XYZ file of N, CA and C in Angstrom:
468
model
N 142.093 119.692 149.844
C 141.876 121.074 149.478
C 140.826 121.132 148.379
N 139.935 121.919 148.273
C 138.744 122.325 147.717
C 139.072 123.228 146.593
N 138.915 122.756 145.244
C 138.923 123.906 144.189
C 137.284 124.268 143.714
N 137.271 125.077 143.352
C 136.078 125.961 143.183
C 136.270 126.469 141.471
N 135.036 126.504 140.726
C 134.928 126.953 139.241
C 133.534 127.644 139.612
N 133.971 129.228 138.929
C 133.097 130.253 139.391
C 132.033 130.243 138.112
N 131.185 130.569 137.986
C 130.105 130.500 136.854
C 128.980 131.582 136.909
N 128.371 132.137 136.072
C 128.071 133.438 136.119
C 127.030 133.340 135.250
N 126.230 134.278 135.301
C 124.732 134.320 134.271
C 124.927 135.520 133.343
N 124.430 135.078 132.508
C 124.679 136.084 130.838
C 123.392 136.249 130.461
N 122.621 137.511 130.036
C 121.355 137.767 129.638
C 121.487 138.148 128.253
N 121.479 137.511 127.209
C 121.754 138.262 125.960
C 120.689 139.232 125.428
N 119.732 138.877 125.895
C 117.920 139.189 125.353
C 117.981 140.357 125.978
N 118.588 141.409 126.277
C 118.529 142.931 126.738
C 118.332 143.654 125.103
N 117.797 145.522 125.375
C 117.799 145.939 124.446
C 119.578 146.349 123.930
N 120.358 146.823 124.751
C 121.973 147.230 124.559
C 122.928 145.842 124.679
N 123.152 145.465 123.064
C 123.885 144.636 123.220
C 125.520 144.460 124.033
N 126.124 146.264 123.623
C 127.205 146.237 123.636
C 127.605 146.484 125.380
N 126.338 146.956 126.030
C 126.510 146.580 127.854
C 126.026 145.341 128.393
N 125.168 144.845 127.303
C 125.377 143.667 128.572
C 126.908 142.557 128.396
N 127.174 142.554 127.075
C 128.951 142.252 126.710
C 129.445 143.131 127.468
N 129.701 144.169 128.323
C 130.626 144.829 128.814
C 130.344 144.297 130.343
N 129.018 144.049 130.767
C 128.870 143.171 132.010
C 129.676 142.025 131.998
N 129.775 140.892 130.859
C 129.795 139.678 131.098
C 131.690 139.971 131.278
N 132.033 140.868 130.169
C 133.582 141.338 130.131
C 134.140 141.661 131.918
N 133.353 142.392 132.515
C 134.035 142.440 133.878
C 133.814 141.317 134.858
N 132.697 140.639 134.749
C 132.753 139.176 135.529
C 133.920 138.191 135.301
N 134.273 138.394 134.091
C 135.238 137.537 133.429
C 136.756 138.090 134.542
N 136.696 139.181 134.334
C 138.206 139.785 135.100
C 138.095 139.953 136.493
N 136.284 139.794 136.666
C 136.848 139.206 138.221
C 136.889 137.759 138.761
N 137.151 136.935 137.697
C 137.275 135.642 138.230
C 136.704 134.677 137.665
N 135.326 135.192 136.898
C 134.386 133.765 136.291
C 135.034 132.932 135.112
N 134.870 131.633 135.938
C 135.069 130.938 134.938
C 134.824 129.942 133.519
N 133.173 130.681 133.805
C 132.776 130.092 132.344
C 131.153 131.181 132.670
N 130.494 131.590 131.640
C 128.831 131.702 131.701
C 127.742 130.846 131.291
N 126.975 131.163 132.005
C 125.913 130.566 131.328
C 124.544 131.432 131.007
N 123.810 131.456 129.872
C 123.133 132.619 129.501
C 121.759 132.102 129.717
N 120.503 133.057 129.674
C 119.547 132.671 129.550
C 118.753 131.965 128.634
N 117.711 131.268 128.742
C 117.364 130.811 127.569
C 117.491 131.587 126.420
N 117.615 131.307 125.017
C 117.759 132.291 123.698
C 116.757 131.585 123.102
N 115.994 132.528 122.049
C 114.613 131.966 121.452
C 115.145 132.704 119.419
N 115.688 134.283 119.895
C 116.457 134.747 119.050
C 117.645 134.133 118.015
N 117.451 133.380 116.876
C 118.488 133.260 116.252
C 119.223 134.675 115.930
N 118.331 135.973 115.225
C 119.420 137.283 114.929
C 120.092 137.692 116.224
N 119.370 137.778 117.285
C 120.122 138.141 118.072
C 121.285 136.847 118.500
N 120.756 136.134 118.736
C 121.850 134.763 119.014
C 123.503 135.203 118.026
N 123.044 135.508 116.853
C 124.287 135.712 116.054
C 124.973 136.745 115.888
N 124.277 137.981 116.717
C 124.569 139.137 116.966
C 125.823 138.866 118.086
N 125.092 138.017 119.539
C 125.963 138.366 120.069
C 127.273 137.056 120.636
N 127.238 136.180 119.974
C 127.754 135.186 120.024
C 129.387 135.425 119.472
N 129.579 136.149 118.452
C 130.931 136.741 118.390
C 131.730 137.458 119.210
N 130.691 138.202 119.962
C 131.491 139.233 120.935
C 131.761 138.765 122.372
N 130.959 137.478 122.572
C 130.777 136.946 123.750
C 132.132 136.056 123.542
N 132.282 135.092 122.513
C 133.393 134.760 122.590
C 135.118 135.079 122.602
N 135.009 137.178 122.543
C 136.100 137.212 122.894
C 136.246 137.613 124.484
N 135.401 137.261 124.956
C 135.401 137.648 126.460
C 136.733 136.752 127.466
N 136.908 135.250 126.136
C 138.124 134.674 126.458
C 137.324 133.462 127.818
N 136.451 133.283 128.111
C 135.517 132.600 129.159
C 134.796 131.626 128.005
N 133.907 129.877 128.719
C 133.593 129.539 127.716
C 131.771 130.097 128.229
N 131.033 130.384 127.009
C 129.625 130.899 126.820
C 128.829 129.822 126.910
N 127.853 129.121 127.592
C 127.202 128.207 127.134
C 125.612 128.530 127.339
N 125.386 128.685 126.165
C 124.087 128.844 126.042
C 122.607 128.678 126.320
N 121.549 128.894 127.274
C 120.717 127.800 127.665
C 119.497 127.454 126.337
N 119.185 126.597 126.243
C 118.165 125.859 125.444
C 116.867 125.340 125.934
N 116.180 125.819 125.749
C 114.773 125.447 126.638
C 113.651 124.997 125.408
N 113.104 124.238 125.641
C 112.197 123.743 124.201
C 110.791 124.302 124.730
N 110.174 124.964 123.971
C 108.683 125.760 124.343
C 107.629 124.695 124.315
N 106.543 124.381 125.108
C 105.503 123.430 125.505
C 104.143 123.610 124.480
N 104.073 125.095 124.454
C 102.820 125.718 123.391
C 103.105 126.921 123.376
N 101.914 127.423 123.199
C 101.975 128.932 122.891
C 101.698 129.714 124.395
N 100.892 129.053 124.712
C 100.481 129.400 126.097
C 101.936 129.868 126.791
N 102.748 128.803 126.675
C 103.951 128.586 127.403
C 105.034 129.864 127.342
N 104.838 129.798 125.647
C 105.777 130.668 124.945
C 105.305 132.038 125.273
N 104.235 132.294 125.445
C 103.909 133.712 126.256
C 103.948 133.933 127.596
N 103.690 132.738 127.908
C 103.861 133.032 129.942
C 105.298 133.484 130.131
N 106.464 132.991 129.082
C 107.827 132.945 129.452
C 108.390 134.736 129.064
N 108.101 134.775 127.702
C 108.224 135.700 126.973
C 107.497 137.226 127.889
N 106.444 137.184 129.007
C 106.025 138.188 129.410
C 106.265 138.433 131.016
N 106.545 136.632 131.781
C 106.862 136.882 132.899
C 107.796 136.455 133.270
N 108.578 135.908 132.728
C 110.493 135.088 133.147
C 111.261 136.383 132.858
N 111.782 137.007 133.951
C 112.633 138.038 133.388
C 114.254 137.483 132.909
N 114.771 138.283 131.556
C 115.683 138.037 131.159
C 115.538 137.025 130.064
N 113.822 136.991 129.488
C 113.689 136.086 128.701
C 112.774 136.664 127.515
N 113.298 136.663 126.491
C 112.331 137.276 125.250
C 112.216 136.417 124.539
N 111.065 135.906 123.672
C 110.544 135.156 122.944
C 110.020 136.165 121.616
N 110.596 136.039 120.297
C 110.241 137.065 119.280
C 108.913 136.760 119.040
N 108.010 137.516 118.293
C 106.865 137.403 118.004
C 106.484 136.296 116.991
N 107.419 135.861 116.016
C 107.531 135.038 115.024
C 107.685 134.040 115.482
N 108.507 133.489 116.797
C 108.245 132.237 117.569
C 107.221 131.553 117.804
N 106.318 132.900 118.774
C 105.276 133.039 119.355
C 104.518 132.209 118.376
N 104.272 133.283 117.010
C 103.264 132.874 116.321
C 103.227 131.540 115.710
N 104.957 130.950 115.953
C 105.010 129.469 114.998
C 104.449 128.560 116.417
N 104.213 128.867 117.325
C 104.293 127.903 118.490
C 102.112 128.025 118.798
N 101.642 129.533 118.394
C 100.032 129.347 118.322
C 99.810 128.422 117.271
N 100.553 128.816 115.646
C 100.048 128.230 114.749
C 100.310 126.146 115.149
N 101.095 125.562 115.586
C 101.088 124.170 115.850
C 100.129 123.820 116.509
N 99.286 124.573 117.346
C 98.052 124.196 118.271
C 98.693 123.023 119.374
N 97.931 121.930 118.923
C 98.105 120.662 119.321
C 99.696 120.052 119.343
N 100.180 120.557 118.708
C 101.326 119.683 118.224
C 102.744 121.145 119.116
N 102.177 121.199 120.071
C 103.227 122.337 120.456
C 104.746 121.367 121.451
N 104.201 120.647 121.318
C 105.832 120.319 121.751
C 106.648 119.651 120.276
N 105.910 119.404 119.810
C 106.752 118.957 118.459
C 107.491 120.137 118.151
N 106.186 121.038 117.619
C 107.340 122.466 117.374
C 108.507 123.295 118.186
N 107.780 122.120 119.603
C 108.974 123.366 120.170
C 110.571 122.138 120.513
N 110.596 121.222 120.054
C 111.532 120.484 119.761
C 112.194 121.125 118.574
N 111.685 121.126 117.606
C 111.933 121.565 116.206
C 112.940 123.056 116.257
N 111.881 123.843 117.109
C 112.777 125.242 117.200
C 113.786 125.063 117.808
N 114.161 124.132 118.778
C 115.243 123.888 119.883
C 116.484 123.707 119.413
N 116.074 122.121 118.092
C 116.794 122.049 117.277
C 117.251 122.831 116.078
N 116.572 124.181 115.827
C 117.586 125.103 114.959
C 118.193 125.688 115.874
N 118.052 126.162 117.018
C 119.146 126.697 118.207
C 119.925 126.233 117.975
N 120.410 124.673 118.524
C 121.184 124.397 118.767
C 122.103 123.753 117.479
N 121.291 123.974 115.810
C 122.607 124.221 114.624
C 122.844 125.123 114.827
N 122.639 126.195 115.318
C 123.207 127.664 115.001
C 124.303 127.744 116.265
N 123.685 127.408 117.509
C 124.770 127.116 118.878
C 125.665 126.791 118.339
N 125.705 125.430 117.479
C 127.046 124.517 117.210
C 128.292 125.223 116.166
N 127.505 126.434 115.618
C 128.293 126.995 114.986
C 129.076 128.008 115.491
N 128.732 128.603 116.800
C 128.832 130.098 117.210
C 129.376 129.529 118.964
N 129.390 128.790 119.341
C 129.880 129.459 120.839
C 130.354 127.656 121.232
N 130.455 127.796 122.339
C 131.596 126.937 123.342
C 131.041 125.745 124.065
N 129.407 125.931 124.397
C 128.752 124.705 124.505
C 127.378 125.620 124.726
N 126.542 124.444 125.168
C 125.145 124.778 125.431
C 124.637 123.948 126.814
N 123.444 123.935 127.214
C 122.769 123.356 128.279
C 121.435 123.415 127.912
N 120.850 122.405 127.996
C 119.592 121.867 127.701
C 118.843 122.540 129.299
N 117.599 122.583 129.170
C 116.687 122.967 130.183
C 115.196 122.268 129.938
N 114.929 121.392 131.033
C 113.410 120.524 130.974
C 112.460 121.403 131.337
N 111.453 121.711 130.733
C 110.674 122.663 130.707
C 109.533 121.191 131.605
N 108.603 121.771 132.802
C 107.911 121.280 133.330
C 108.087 119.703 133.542
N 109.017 118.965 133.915
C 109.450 117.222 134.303
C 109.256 116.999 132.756
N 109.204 117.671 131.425
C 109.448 117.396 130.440
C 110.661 117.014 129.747
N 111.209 116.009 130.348
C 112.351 115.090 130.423
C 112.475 114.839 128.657
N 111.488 113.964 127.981
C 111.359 113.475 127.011
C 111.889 114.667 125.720
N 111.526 115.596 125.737
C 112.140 116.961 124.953
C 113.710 116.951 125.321
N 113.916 117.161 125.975
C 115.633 117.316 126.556
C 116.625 116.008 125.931
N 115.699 114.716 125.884
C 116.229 113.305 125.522
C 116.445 113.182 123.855
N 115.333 113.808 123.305
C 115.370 113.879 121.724
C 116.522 114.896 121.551
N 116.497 116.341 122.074
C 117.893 117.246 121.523
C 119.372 117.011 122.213
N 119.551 115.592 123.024
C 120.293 115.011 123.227
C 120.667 114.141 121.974
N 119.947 113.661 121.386
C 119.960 112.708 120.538
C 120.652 113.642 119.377
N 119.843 114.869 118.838
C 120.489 116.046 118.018
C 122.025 115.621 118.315
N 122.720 116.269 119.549
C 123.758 116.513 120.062
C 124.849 115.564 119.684
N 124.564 114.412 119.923
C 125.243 113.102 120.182
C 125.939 112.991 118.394
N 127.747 112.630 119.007
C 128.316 112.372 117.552
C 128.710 113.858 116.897
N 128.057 114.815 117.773
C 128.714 116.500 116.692
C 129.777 117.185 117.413
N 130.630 116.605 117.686
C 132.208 117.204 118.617
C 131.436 118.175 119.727
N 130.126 118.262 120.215
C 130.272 118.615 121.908
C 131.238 118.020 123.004
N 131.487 116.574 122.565
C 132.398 116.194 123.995
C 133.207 117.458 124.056
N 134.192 117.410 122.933
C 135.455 118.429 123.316
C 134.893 119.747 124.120
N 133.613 120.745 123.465
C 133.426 121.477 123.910
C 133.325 121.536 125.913
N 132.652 120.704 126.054
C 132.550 120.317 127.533
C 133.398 120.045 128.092
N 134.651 118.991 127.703
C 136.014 119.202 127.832
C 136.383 120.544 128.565
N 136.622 121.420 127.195
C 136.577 122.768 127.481
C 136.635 123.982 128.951
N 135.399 123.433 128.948
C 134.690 124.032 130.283
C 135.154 123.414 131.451
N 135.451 122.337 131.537
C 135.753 121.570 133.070
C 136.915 121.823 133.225
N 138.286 122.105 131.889
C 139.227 122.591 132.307
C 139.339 123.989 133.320
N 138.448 124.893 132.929
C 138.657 126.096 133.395
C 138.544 126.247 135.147
């Protein structure tokens, strides 16, 4: 016999925080058993809605995507729907020039202190076979009580 774990997409990056929490709230009561959100680039918003998401009683896991350049950070920010990139990103990801994957490691890794404080797990995302980014905020990860969190999730 076949068990099934239902999983669902969460857009936090909308302008109405308190509907798209009222979306993720009825997926939850019809069955989902954990979300997963779009990339977040937003720490205020990240902390905006990371409280309310967790009483949805489902676990939240966040996606994490590390930005390539600036180039990148605008292609995403203007044509990935469900994806906002603040302007202050933007501008930290023109100002690195050359060095845009460094920075966008760097930003990944304040995500994911602020993730570790606020929600239930996260998911890394390889931006273009950019494997090597995903391997370093693994390295972040490793040793900070994620096992349990993941735990977590496979129960459900």
């Amino acid at each position: 016999r076949a068990t099934f774990t239902s999983g669902v997409t969460f857009t936090p990056n909308g302008r109405n925080l308190a509907t798209l929490i009222d979306r993720l709230r009825r997926k939850a009561e019809k069955g989902a058993h954990f979300a997963m959100s779009q990339p977040v680039y937003d720490l205020d918003r990240f902390a905006a809605f990371a409280p309310a998401a967790r009483q949805i009683g489902i676990p939240v896991l966040v996606g994490v995507m590390p930005l390539l350049s600036e180039r990148n950070a605008e292609f995403l920010h203007n044509e990935l729907p469900g994806v906002s990139i603040p302007a202050a990103v933007r501008e930290r990801m023109r100002r690195a020039g050359g060095r845009g994957i460094a920075e966008g490691v760097l930003q990944a890794e304040e995500m994911l202190a602020e993730a570790q404080r606020s929600v239930q797990g996260i998911y890394l995302i390889a931006v273009f076979w950019r494997y090597e980014m995903v391997a370093q905020l693994v390295k972040v990860l490793s040793g900070d009580g994620w096992g349990a969190a993941w735990a977590r999730v496979g129960r459900h």
